[in-house]
Every structure is written in C-alpha cells, then in structure tokens.
Amino acid sequence: EQIWQRHVVDRSTGEINRHSDGQPGVSFIMSSASFIEALAFMSSKTPGPIPGATDPAHDTWLERAKIVASYPWDRRDPITNLVPHIPDKPSSPREDEEVAFTTLHLLAQGLLDAYDHTGDPLFLDQALTYLAAYDAYGYDPAAETYWGTIRLDGTPDTSPRTGSLAAFPTGHIDFWQPNVIDREFPAEAAQAYANAFAKTGDPGMRTAADRWAGVIRDTM
C-alpha cells in the first residue's frame, strides 16, 4: 500500500518516483519493474477489491500493477518500441530520457514476473515487445555482440567509453563489469531472453538468448 501511496506519484498515468517521498522525481524503469512485480504479487494473494483501500478508483492490486506498467509503455517510441531509461520527458531534463540501456531488460523481467503472478497477457505482451525491440536494434551482427546504449530511433551509440563513473555504457556491452551505476545489466538481459523463451517458446527469444550465450562464451 505504501508503494502505491508514496512511490506512485500520478495514479492516473502510473508515473513513479524511485524515492518514497510522494513527490514527482525520477521514474527509472527498473524501479517501475520492482513496483509492478510487487503489486502483481499482491494481486495473486488478494485478487479482489483491496480491503480498506484509500483509493477507490484503483481498488484492486491488478489494476494498480497495470497502471504502473502503462507509464513506460505509453512513452515508448512508436516505431522502434524502445523505452528510455527515464520515460519522463519533458518534465525531467536528463539525457537518460533520450536513450535505452539494458535497464529495459529489468523492466521486461519485472513484467514477466508479473505475468507469472497474475496470468494476465498484458504483462507478457509488453515484456516480449521490449525484448524484441532491444534485440532488433541492439545487436551488432558484425561483432556478434550487443550495444550498451541505443537511441530511441534505433541507432546505437558507437562512441568509445570514457571510463568515468556513471558515464553511459557506450560502444559494445561490457558483460563482466560490476558497476550498476553505469546503467548496464547484461547478465540480467541474457536471463530475460532465456526466461521469455522458457515461458513462450518464441523463436525470436531463443535467438536472442543464443546470441547472449555467445557473448558470455566469447568474453570469458
């Protein structure tokens, strides 16, 4: 309930803030992923109206999970289906609003987990759309690896990495780096495709999972 009251700052759009101050802030998509999964989990335990809900317009956990999921979904690029790391434009003037990273796979994984909890196809459809988009625009067949940063029009940022803390993960993915502040989650990306294939048998998810397996083997 406190996630809904303190982190979901616009209950009509599903806008969230990673900080629990009840005020607009930064809607990191991996934070949305955690909240979607949590709300969906609650739906699996309390599928009907929420006892004592203070927001009668959204009185089931499933409705709440869907609303939070709708925020990045409604702000994806209409052609590429890529979602920026922060889908708040124009309210938050950050460069993170212009590009997608492998944080998109954390959002997809949260949606896959929400599907496990609820069986609602909306979560599965959104997850598969995001995963297919990153694979379509993020894979470099010449190098047999993925790009770490993709502009929303589908073009990768091929510039070399600066090596500075909190810089964008430009160039090819660095699978073994441990610094999450660099917005790079390649292991979780690989797991998301394998998970999606296990749930659906989708051949596109299998192809992407095989590609990520190749990245792991080649960079050991």
Coordinates of N, CA and C in Angstrom, one line a residue:
E1 N 0.8 -1.2 0.0 CA 0.0 0.0 0.0 C 0.9 1.3 0.0
Q2 N 2.0 1.2 0.7 CA 2.9 2.4 0.8 C 3.6 2.6 -0.6
I3 N 3.9 1.5 -1.3 CA 4.4 1.7 -2.7 C 3.4 2.6 -3.5
W4 N 2.1 2.2 -3.4 CA 1.1 2.9 -4.1 C 1.0 4.3 -3.7
Q5 N 1.0 4.5 -2.4 CA 0.8 5.9 -1.8 C 2.1 6.8 -1.9
R6 N 3.3 6.2 -1.8 CA 4.5 7.0 -1.7 C 5.3 7.0 -3.0
H7 N 5.3 6.0 -3.7 CA 6.1 5.9 -4.9 C 5.4 6.2 -6.2
V8 N 4.1 5.9 -6.3 CA 3.3 6.2 -7.5 C 2.7 7.6 -7.3
V9 N 3.4 8.5 -8.0 CA 3.1 9.9 -7.8 C 2.0 10.5 -8.6
D10 N 1.6 9.7 -9.7 CA 0.5 10.1 -10.5 C -0.3 8.8 -10.8
R11 N -1.4 8.6 -10.1 CA -2.1 7.4 -10.2 C -3.1 7.3 -11.4
S12 N -3.1 8.3 -12.2 CA -3.8 8.2 -13.5 C -2.9 7.7 -14.6
T13 N -1.6 8.1 -14.5 CA -0.7 7.7 -15.6 C 0.3 6.6 -15.2
G14 N 0.4 6.3 -13.9 CA 1.4 5.3 -13.4 C 2.8 5.9 -13.2
E15 N 3.0 7.2 -13.3 CA 4.3 7.8 -13.0 C 4.8 7.4 -11.6
I16 N 6.0 7.0 -11.5 CA 6.6 6.7 -10.2 C 7.8 7.6 -9.9
N17 N 8.2 7.5 -8.7 CA 9.5 8.1 -8.3 C 10.2 7.1 -7.5
R18 N 11.5 6.9 -7.8 CA 12.2 5.8 -7.0 C 12.3 6.2 -5.6
H19 N 12.2 7.5 -5.2 CA 12.2 7.9 -3.8 C 10.8 7.9 -3.3
S20 N 10.7 7.6 -2.0 CA 9.4 7.4 -1.4 C 8.9 8.6 -0.7
D21 N 8.9 9.8 -1.4 CA 8.5 11.0 -0.8 C 7.2 11.5 -1.3
G22 N 6.5 10.7 -2.2 CA 5.2 11.1 -2.7 C 5.2 12.2 -3.6
Q23 N 6.4 12.6 -4.1 CA 6.6 13.8 -5.0 C 7.1 13.3 -6.3
P24 N 6.8 14.0 -7.4 CA 7.5 13.7 -8.7 C 9.0 13.8 -8.6
G25 N 9.7 12.9 -9.3 CA 11.1 12.8 -9.2 C 11.6 12.2 -10.5
V26 N 12.2 11.0 -10.4 CA 12.8 10.3 -11.5 C 12.2 8.9 -11.6
S27 N 11.6 8.6 -12.7 CA 10.9 7.3 -12.9 C 11.8 6.3 -13.6
F28 N 12.9 5.9 -12.9 CA 13.7 4.9 -13.5 C 12.9 3.6 -13.8
I29 N 13.1 3.0 -15.0 CA 12.2 1.9 -15.4 C 12.5 0.7 -14.6
M30 N 13.7 0.5 -14.0 CA 13.9 -0.6 -13.2 C 13.2 -0.5 -11.8
S31 N 12.9 0.8 -11.4 CA 12.1 1.0 -10.2 C 10.7 0.6 -10.5
S32 N 10.2 1.0 -11.7 CA 8.9 0.6 -12.1 C 8.7 -0.9 -12.1
A33 N 9.8 -1.6 -12.6 CA 9.7 -3.0 -12.7 C 9.5 -3.6 -11.3
S34 N 10.2 -3.1 -10.3 CA 10.0 -3.7 -8.9 C 8.6 -3.4 -8.4
F35 N 8.1 -2.3 -8.7 CA 6.8 -1.9 -8.2 C 5.7 -2.8 -8.9
I36 N 5.8 -2.9 -10.2 CA 4.9 -3.7 -11.0 C 4.9 -5.2 -10.4
E37 N 6.0 -5.7 -10.2 CA 6.1 -7.1 -9.7 C 5.5 -7.2 -8.3
A38 N 5.8 -6.2 -7.5 CA 5.2 -6.2 -6.1 C 3.7 -6.2 -6.1
L39 N 3.1 -5.2 -6.9 CA 1.7 -5.1 -7.0 C 1.0 -6.3 -7.6
A40 N 1.7 -6.9 -8.6 CA 1.2 -8.1 -9.2 C 1.2 -9.3 -8.2
F41 N 2.3 -9.4 -7.4 CA 2.3 -10.4 -6.4 C 1.2 -10.3 -5.4
M42 N 0.9 -9.1 -5.0 CA -0.2 -8.8 -4.1 C -1.6 -9.2 -4.7
S43 N -1.7 -9.0 -6.1 CA -2.9 -9.4 -6.8 C -3.1 -10.9 -6.7
S44 N -2.0 -11.7 -6.7 CA -2.1 -13.1 -6.6 C -2.6 -13.6 -5.3
K45 N -2.4 -12.8 -4.2 CA -2.8 -13.1 -2.9 C -4.1 -12.5 -2.5
T46 N -4.5 -11.4 -3.1 CA -5.7 -10.7 -2.8 C -6.3 -10.3 -4.2
P47 N -6.9 -11.2 -4.9 CA -7.3 -10.9 -6.3 C -8.5 -9.9 -6.4
G48 N -9.3 -9.8 -5.3 CA -10.5 -8.9 -5.4 C -10.2 -7.5 -4.9
P49 N -11.2 -6.8 -4.6 CA -11.0 -5.4 -4.1 C -10.1 -5.4 -2.8
I50 N -9.3 -4.4 -2.7 CA -8.3 -4.3 -1.6 C -9.1 -3.9 -0.3
P51 N -9.0 -4.7 0.7 CA -9.7 -4.3 2.0 C -9.1 -2.9 2.5
G52 N -10.0 -2.0 2.7 CA -9.6 -0.7 3.3 C -8.8 0.2 2.3
A53 N -8.9 -0.1 1.0 CA -8.2 0.7 0.0 C -8.6 2.2 0.2
T54 N -7.7 3.1 0.2 CA -8.0 4.5 0.3 C -8.2 5.2 -1.1
D55 N -8.0 4.4 -2.1 CA -8.1 5.0 -3.5 C -9.1 4.2 -4.2
P56 N -10.4 4.5 -4.1 CA -11.5 3.6 -4.7 C -11.4 3.5 -6.2
A57 N -10.8 4.5 -6.9 CA -10.7 4.4 -8.3 C -9.8 3.3 -8.8
H58 N -8.9 2.9 -7.9 CA -8.0 1.8 -8.3 C -7.9 0.8 -7.1
D59 N -9.0 0.0 -7.0 CA -9.2 -0.7 -5.7 C -8.8 -2.2 -5.8
T60 N -8.1 -2.6 -6.9 CA -7.5 -3.9 -6.9 C -6.0 -3.8 -7.2
W61 N -5.3 -4.8 -6.7 CA -3.8 -4.8 -7.0 C -3.5 -4.9 -8.5
L62 N -4.3 -5.7 -9.2 CA -4.1 -5.9 -10.6 C -4.2 -4.6 -11.4
E63 N -5.3 -3.8 -11.0 CA -5.4 -2.5 -11.7 C -4.2 -1.6 -11.4
R64 N -3.7 -1.7 -10.2 CA -2.6 -0.8 -9.9 C -1.3 -1.3 -10.6
A65 N -1.1 -2.6 -10.7 CA 0.1 -3.1 -11.5 C 0.0 -2.7 -12.9
K66 N -1.2 -2.7 -13.5 CA -1.4 -2.4 -14.9 C -1.1 -0.9 -15.1
I67 N -1.6 -0.1 -14.2 CA -1.4 1.4 -14.3 C 0.1 1.7 -14.3
V68 N 0.9 1.1 -13.4 CA 2.3 1.4 -13.3 C 3.0 0.9 -14.6
A69 N 2.5 -0.2 -15.1 CA 3.1 -0.8 -16.3 C 2.8 0.1 -17.5
S70 N 1.7 0.9 -17.5 CA 1.3 1.7 -18.6 C 2.2 2.9 -18.8
Y71 N 2.9 3.3 -17.7 CA 3.6 4.6 -17.8 C 4.8 4.5 -18.8
P72 N 5.7 3.5 -18.7 CA 6.7 3.4 -19.7 C 6.1 2.9 -21.1
W73 N 5.1 2.1 -21.0 CA 4.5 1.6 -22.3 C 4.0 2.7 -23.1
D74 N 3.3 3.6 -22.5 CA 2.7 4.8 -23.2 C 3.8 5.8 -23.7
R75 N 5.0 5.6 -23.2 CA 6.1 6.5 -23.6 C 7.2 5.9 -24.4
R76 N 6.9 4.7 -24.9 CA 7.9 4.0 -25.8 C 7.9 4.7 -27.2
D77 N 9.0 4.6 -27.9 CA 9.0 5.1 -29.3 C 8.0 4.3 -30.1
P78 N 7.1 5.0 -30.8 CA 6.0 4.3 -31.6 C 6.5 3.5 -32.7
I79 N 7.8 3.7 -33.2 CA 8.3 2.9 -34.3 C 9.2 1.8 -33.8
T80 N 10.1 2.1 -32.9 CA 11.1 1.1 -32.5 C 10.6 0.3 -31.3
N81 N 9.7 0.8 -30.5 CA 9.2 0.3 -29.3 C 10.3 0.3 -28.2
L82 N 11.3 1.1 -28.4 CA 12.3 1.2 -27.3 C 11.8 2.2 -26.3
V83 N 12.2 2.0 -25.0 CA 11.7 2.8 -23.9 C 13.0 3.4 -23.3
P84 N 13.0 4.7 -23.0 CA 14.1 5.3 -22.4 C 14.3 4.9 -21.0
H85 N 15.5 5.1 -20.5 CA 15.9 4.7 -19.1 C 15.0 5.5 -18.1
I86 N 14.7 6.8 -18.5 CA 13.8 7.6 -17.7 C 12.7 8.1 -18.7
P87 N 11.5 7.6 -18.6 CA 10.5 8.0 -19.6 C 9.7 9.2 -19.1
D88 N 10.4 10.2 -18.6 CA 9.7 11.4 -18.0 C 9.6 12.6 -18.9
K89 N 10.2 12.6 -20.1 CA 10.3 13.7 -20.9 C 8.9 14.3 -21.2
P90 N 8.8 15.7 -21.1 CA 9.8 16.7 -20.9 C 10.0 17.2 -19.5
S91 N 9.4 16.5 -18.5 CA 9.4 17.0 -17.2 C 10.8 17.0 -16.5
S92 N 11.6 16.1 -16.9 CA 12.9 15.9 -16.2 C 14.0 16.0 -17.2
P93 N 14.7 17.2 -17.3 CA 15.7 17.4 -18.4 C 17.0 16.6 -18.2
R94 N 17.0 15.3 -18.5 CA 18.2 14.5 -18.4 C 18.4 13.7 -19.7
E95 N 19.7 13.5 -20.0 CA 20.0 12.7 -21.2 C 19.4 11.3 -21.2
D96 N 19.2 10.8 -20.0 CA 18.7 9.4 -19.9 C 17.3 9.2 -20.5
E97 N 16.7 10.4 -20.8 CA 15.3 10.3 -21.4 C 15.4 10.1 -22.9
E98 N 16.6 10.1 -23.5 CA 16.8 10.0 -24.9 C 17.3 8.7 -25.4
V99 N 17.6 7.8 -24.5 CA 18.3 6.5 -24.9 C 17.8 5.4 -24.0
A100 N 18.0 4.2 -24.6 CA 17.7 2.9 -23.9 C 18.9 2.2 -23.5
F101 N 18.9 1.6 -22.4 CA 20.0 0.7 -21.9 C 19.5 -0.7 -21.6
T102 N 20.3 -1.5 -21.1 CA 19.9 -2.9 -20.7 C 19.0 -2.8 -19.4
T103 N 18.8 -1.6 -18.9 CA 17.8 -1.5 -17.8 C 16.4 -1.8 -18.4
L104 N 16.2 -1.7 -19.7 CA 15.0 -2.1 -20.3 C 14.7 -3.6 -20.0
H105 N 15.7 -4.4 -19.9 CA 15.5 -5.8 -19.6 C 15.1 -6.1 -18.2
L106 N 15.5 -5.2 -17.3 CA 15.0 -5.3 -15.9 C 13.5 -5.0 -15.9
L107 N 13.0 -4.0 -16.7 CA 11.6 -3.8 -16.8 C 10.9 -5.0 -17.4
A108 N 11.5 -5.6 -18.4 CA 10.9 -6.8 -19.1 C 10.8 -7.9 -18.1
Q109 N 11.8 -8.1 -17.3 CA 11.8 -9.2 -16.3 C 10.7 -9.0 -15.2
G110 N 10.6 -7.7 -14.8 CA 9.5 -7.4 -13.8 C 8.2 -7.7 -14.4
L111 N 8.0 -7.5 -15.7 CA 6.7 -7.8 -16.4 C 6.5 -9.3 -16.5
L112 N 7.6 -10.0 -16.8 CA 7.5 -11.5 -16.9 C 7.1 -12.1 -15.5
D113 N 7.7 -11.5 -14.5 CA 7.3 -12.0 -13.1 C 5.8 -11.6 -12.8
A114 N 5.4 -10.4 -13.3 CA 4.0 -10.0 -13.0 C 3.1 -11.0 -13.8
Y115 N 3.5 -11.4 -15.0 CA 2.7 -12.4 -15.7 C 2.6 -13.7 -14.9
D116 N 3.7 -14.1 -14.3 CA 3.7 -15.4 -13.5 C 2.7 -15.3 -12.4
H117 N 2.7 -14.1 -11.8 CA 1.8 -13.9 -10.6 C 0.3 -13.9 -11.0
T118 N 0.0 -13.3 -12.2 CA -1.4 -13.0 -12.5 C -1.9 -13.7 -13.7
G119 N -1.1 -14.2 -14.6 CA -1.5 -14.8 -15.8 C -2.1 -13.8 -16.8
D120 N -2.0 -12.5 -16.5 CA -2.6 -11.5 -17.4 C -1.7 -11.3 -18.6
P121 N -2.2 -11.5 -19.8 CA -1.3 -11.4 -21.0 C -0.8 -10.0 -21.3
L122 N -1.3 -9.0 -20.7 CA -0.8 -7.6 -20.9 C 0.7 -7.6 -20.5
F123 N 1.0 -8.1 -19.4 CA 2.4 -8.1 -18.9 C 3.3 -8.9 -19.8
L124 N 2.9 -10.0 -20.3 CA 3.7 -10.8 -21.2 C 3.9 -10.1 -22.5
D125 N 2.8 -9.5 -23.1 CA 2.9 -8.8 -24.3 C 3.9 -7.7 -24.3
Q126 N 3.8 -6.9 -23.2 CA 4.7 -5.8 -23.1 C 6.2 -6.2 -22.9
A127 N 6.4 -7.3 -22.1 CA 7.8 -7.8 -22.0 C 8.4 -8.2 -23.3
L128 N 7.6 -9.0 -24.0 CA 8.1 -9.5 -25.3 C 8.4 -8.4 -26.3
T129 N 7.5 -7.4 -26.3 CA 7.7 -6.2 -27.2 C 9.0 -5.5 -26.9
Y130 N 9.3 -5.3 -25.6 CA 10.6 -4.6 -25.2 C 11.8 -5.5 -25.6
L131 N 11.7 -6.7 -25.3 CA 12.9 -7.6 -25.5 C 13.1 -7.7 -27.0
A132 N 12.1 -7.8 -27.9 CA 12.3 -7.9 -29.3 C 12.9 -6.6 -29.8
A133 N 12.5 -5.5 -29.3 CA 13.0 -4.2 -29.7 C 14.5 -4.1 -29.5
Y134 N 14.9 -4.4 -28.3 CA 16.3 -4.3 -28.0 C 17.2 -5.2 -28.8
D135 N 16.7 -6.4 -29.0 CA 17.4 -7.4 -29.9 C 17.5 -6.9 -31.3
A136 N 16.4 -6.3 -31.8 CA 16.4 -5.8 -33.2 C 17.3 -4.7 -33.4
Y137 N 17.5 -3.8 -32.5 CA 18.3 -2.6 -32.7 C 19.6 -2.6 -32.0
G138 N 19.7 -3.5 -31.0 CA 20.9 -3.5 -30.2 C 22.0 -4.5 -30.6
Y139 N 21.6 -5.5 -31.4 CA 22.6 -6.5 -31.8 C 23.5 -6.0 -32.9
D140 N 24.8 -6.2 -32.8 CA 25.7 -5.9 -33.9 C 26.2 -7.2 -34.5
P141 N 25.6 -7.6 -35.6 CA 26.0 -8.9 -36.2 C 27.4 -9.0 -36.6
A142 N 28.0 -7.9 -37.0 CA 29.4 -8.0 -37.4 C 30.4 -8.4 -36.2
A143 N 30.0 -7.8 -35.0 CA 30.9 -8.1 -33.9 C 30.3 -9.2 -33.0
E144 N 29.1 -9.7 -33.4 CA 28.4 -10.8 -32.6 C 28.3 -10.4 -31.1
T145 N 27.9 -9.2 -30.9 CA 27.6 -8.7 -29.5 C 26.6 -7.6 -29.6
Y146 N 26.3 -7.0 -28.4 CA 25.3 -6.0 -28.3 C 25.9 -4.7 -28.0
W147 N 25.1 -3.6 -28.4 CA 25.5 -2.3 -28.0 C 24.9 -2.0 -26.6
G148 N 25.6 -1.1 -25.9 CA 25.2 -0.8 -24.5 C 24.2 0.4 -24.4
T149 N 24.2 1.2 -25.4 CA 23.3 2.4 -25.5 C 22.7 2.5 -26.8
I150 N 21.3 2.6 -26.9 CA 20.7 2.8 -28.2 C 19.8 4.0 -28.1
R151 N 19.9 4.9 -29.1 CA 19.0 6.0 -29.2 C 17.6 5.5 -29.5
L152 N 16.6 6.3 -29.2 CA 15.2 5.8 -29.4 C 14.8 5.5 -30.8
D153 N 15.6 6.1 -31.8 CA 15.3 5.9 -33.2 C 15.9 4.6 -33.6
G154 N 16.6 3.9 -32.7 CA 17.2 2.6 -33.1 C 18.6 2.6 -33.4
T155 N 19.3 3.8 -33.5 CA 20.7 3.8 -33.8 C 21.5 3.7 -32.5
P156 N 22.6 2.8 -32.5 CA 23.4 2.6 -31.3 C 24.4 3.8 -31.2
D157 N 24.8 4.0 -30.0 CA 25.9 4.9 -29.7 C 27.2 4.2 -29.7
T158 N 27.9 4.3 -30.8 CA 29.1 3.6 -31.0 C 30.4 4.3 -30.5
S159 N 30.2 5.4 -29.9 CA 31.4 6.1 -29.4 C 32.1 5.3 -28.3
P160 N 33.4 5.5 -28.2 CA 34.2 4.7 -27.2 C 33.7 5.1 -25.8
R161 N 34.0 4.2 -24.8 CA 33.6 4.5 -23.4 C 34.6 5.5 -22.8
T162 N 34.1 6.3 -21.9 CA 35.0 7.3 -21.3 C 35.8 6.7 -20.1
G163 N 35.2 5.7 -19.5 CA 35.8 5.1 -18.3 C 35.5 5.8 -17.1
S164 N 34.7 6.9 -17.2 CA 34.4 7.7 -16.0 C 33.2 7.1 -15.3
L165 N 33.1 7.3 -14.0 CA 31.9 6.7 -13.2 C 30.6 7.4 -13.7
A166 N 29.6 6.5 -13.8 CA 28.3 7.0 -14.2 C 28.2 7.5 -15.6
A167 N 29.1 7.2 -16.5 CA 29.0 7.5 -17.9 C 28.1 6.5 -18.6
F168 N 27.5 6.9 -19.7 CA 26.7 6.0 -20.4 C 27.5 4.8 -20.9
P169 N 26.9 3.6 -21.0 CA 27.7 2.4 -21.5 C 27.8 2.4 -23.0
T170 N 28.5 3.4 -23.5 CA 28.6 3.5 -25.0 C 29.5 2.4 -25.5
G171 N 29.4 2.2 -26.9 CA 30.2 1.1 -27.5 C 29.5 -0.2 -27.2
H172 N 30.2 -1.3 -27.4 CA 29.7 -2.6 -27.2 C 29.5 -2.9 -25.7
I173 N 28.6 -3.8 -25.4 CA 28.3 -4.2 -24.0 C 29.6 -4.7 -23.3
D174 N 29.7 -4.4 -22.0 CA 30.9 -4.9 -21.2 C 30.2 -5.9 -20.3
F175 N 30.2 -7.2 -20.6 CA 29.4 -8.2 -19.9 C 29.9 -8.3 -18.5
W176 N 31.1 -8.2 -18.2 CA 31.6 -8.6 -16.8 C 31.8 -7.4 -15.9
Q177 N 31.5 -6.2 -16.3 CA 31.7 -5.0 -15.4 C 30.7 -5.1 -14.3
P178 N 31.1 -4.8 -13.1 CA 30.2 -5.0 -11.9 C 29.5 -3.7 -11.4
N179 N 29.7 -2.6 -12.1 CA 29.3 -1.3 -11.6 C 27.9 -0.9 -12.1
V180 N 26.9 -1.1 -11.3 CA 25.5 -0.9 -11.7 C 25.2 0.5 -12.0
I181 N 25.9 1.5 -11.4 CA 25.6 2.9 -11.7 C 25.8 3.3 -13.1
D182 N 26.6 2.4 -13.9 CA 26.8 2.7 -15.3 C 25.6 2.3 -16.2
R183 N 24.5 1.9 -15.5 CA 23.3 1.6 -16.3 C 23.4 0.4 -17.2
E184 N 24.2 -0.6 -16.8 CA 24.5 -1.7 -17.7 C 24.2 -3.0 -16.9
F185 N 23.2 -3.8 -17.4 CA 22.8 -5.1 -16.8 C 22.8 -6.2 -17.8
P186 N 24.0 -6.6 -18.3 CA 24.0 -7.6 -19.4 C 23.6 -9.0 -18.9
A187 N 24.0 -9.4 -17.7 CA 23.6 -10.7 -17.3 C 22.1 -10.8 -17.1
E188 N 21.5 -9.8 -16.6 CA 20.1 -9.8 -16.5 C 19.4 -9.8 -17.8
A189 N 20.0 -9.1 -18.8 CA 19.4 -9.1 -20.2 C 19.4 -10.5 -20.7
A190 N 20.6 -11.2 -20.6 CA 20.7 -12.6 -21.1 C 19.6 -13.5 -20.4
Q191 N 19.4 -13.3 -19.1 CA 18.5 -14.1 -18.4 C 17.0 -13.8 -18.8
A192 N 16.8 -12.6 -19.1 CA 15.4 -12.2 -19.5 C 15.0 -12.9 -20.8
Y193 N 15.9 -13.0 -21.8 CA 15.6 -13.7 -23.0 C 15.4 -15.2 -22.8
A194 N 16.2 -15.8 -22.0 CA 16.1 -17.2 -21.7 C 14.8 -17.5 -21.0
N195 N 14.4 -16.6 -20.0 CA 13.2 -16.7 -19.3 C 12.0 -16.6 -20.2
A196 N 12.0 -15.6 -21.1 CA 10.9 -15.3 -22.1 C 10.8 -16.5 -23.0
F197 N 11.9 -17.1 -23.4 CA 11.7 -18.3 -24.3 C 11.1 -19.5 -23.5
A198 N 11.6 -19.7 -22.3 CA 11.0 -20.8 -21.5 C 9.5 -20.7 -21.3
K199 N 9.0 -19.4 -21.2 CA 7.6 -19.2 -21.0 C 6.8 -19.4 -22.2
T200 N 7.4 -19.0 -23.4 CA 6.6 -18.9 -24.6 C 7.0 -19.8 -25.8
G201 N 8.2 -20.2 -25.8 CA 8.7 -20.9 -27.0 C 8.9 -20.0 -28.2
D202 N 8.9 -18.7 -28.0 CA 9.1 -17.8 -29.1 C 10.4 -17.9 -29.7
P203 N 10.5 -18.2 -31.0 CA 11.8 -18.4 -31.6 C 12.7 -17.2 -31.6
G204 N 12.1 -16.0 -31.6 CA 12.9 -14.8 -31.5 C 13.6 -14.7 -30.2
M205 N 12.9 -15.1 -29.1 CA 13.6 -15.0 -27.8 C 14.7 -16.0 -27.7
R206 N 14.5 -17.2 -28.3 CA 15.6 -18.2 -28.3 C 16.8 -17.7 -29.1
T207 N 16.6 -17.0 -30.2 CA 17.7 -16.5 -31.0 C 18.5 -15.5 -30.2
A208 N 17.8 -14.6 -29.5 CA 18.4 -13.6 -28.7 C 19.2 -14.3 -27.5
A209 N 18.5 -15.3 -26.9 CA 19.2 -16.0 -25.8 C 20.5 -16.6 -26.3
D210 N 20.5 -17.2 -27.4 CA 21.7 -17.8 -28.0 C 22.7 -16.8 -28.3
R211 N 22.3 -15.6 -28.8 CA 23.3 -14.5 -29.0 C 24.0 -14.1 -27.7
W212 N 23.2 -14.0 -26.7 CA 23.8 -13.6 -25.4 C 24.7 -14.7 -24.8
A213 N 24.3 -15.9 -25.0 CA 25.2 -17.0 -24.6 C 26.5 -16.9 -25.4
G214 N 26.5 -16.5 -26.6 CA 27.7 -16.3 -27.4 C 28.6 -15.2 -26.8
V215 N 27.9 -14.1 -26.4 CA 28.6 -13.0 -25.8 C 29.4 -13.5 -24.5
I216 N 28.7 -14.3 -23.7 CA 29.3 -14.8 -22.5 C 30.5 -15.7 -22.8
R217 N 30.3 -16.6 -23.8 CA 31.4 -17.5 -24.1 C 32.6 -16.8 -24.7
D218 N 32.3 -15.8 -25.5 CA 33.4 -15.1 -26.2 C 34.2 -14.1 -25.3
T219 N 33.6 -13.7 -24.2 CA 34.2 -12.7 -23.3 C 34.7 -13.3 -22.0
M220 N 34.7 -14.7 -21.9 CA 35.1 -15.3 -20.6 C 36.6 -14.9 -20.4

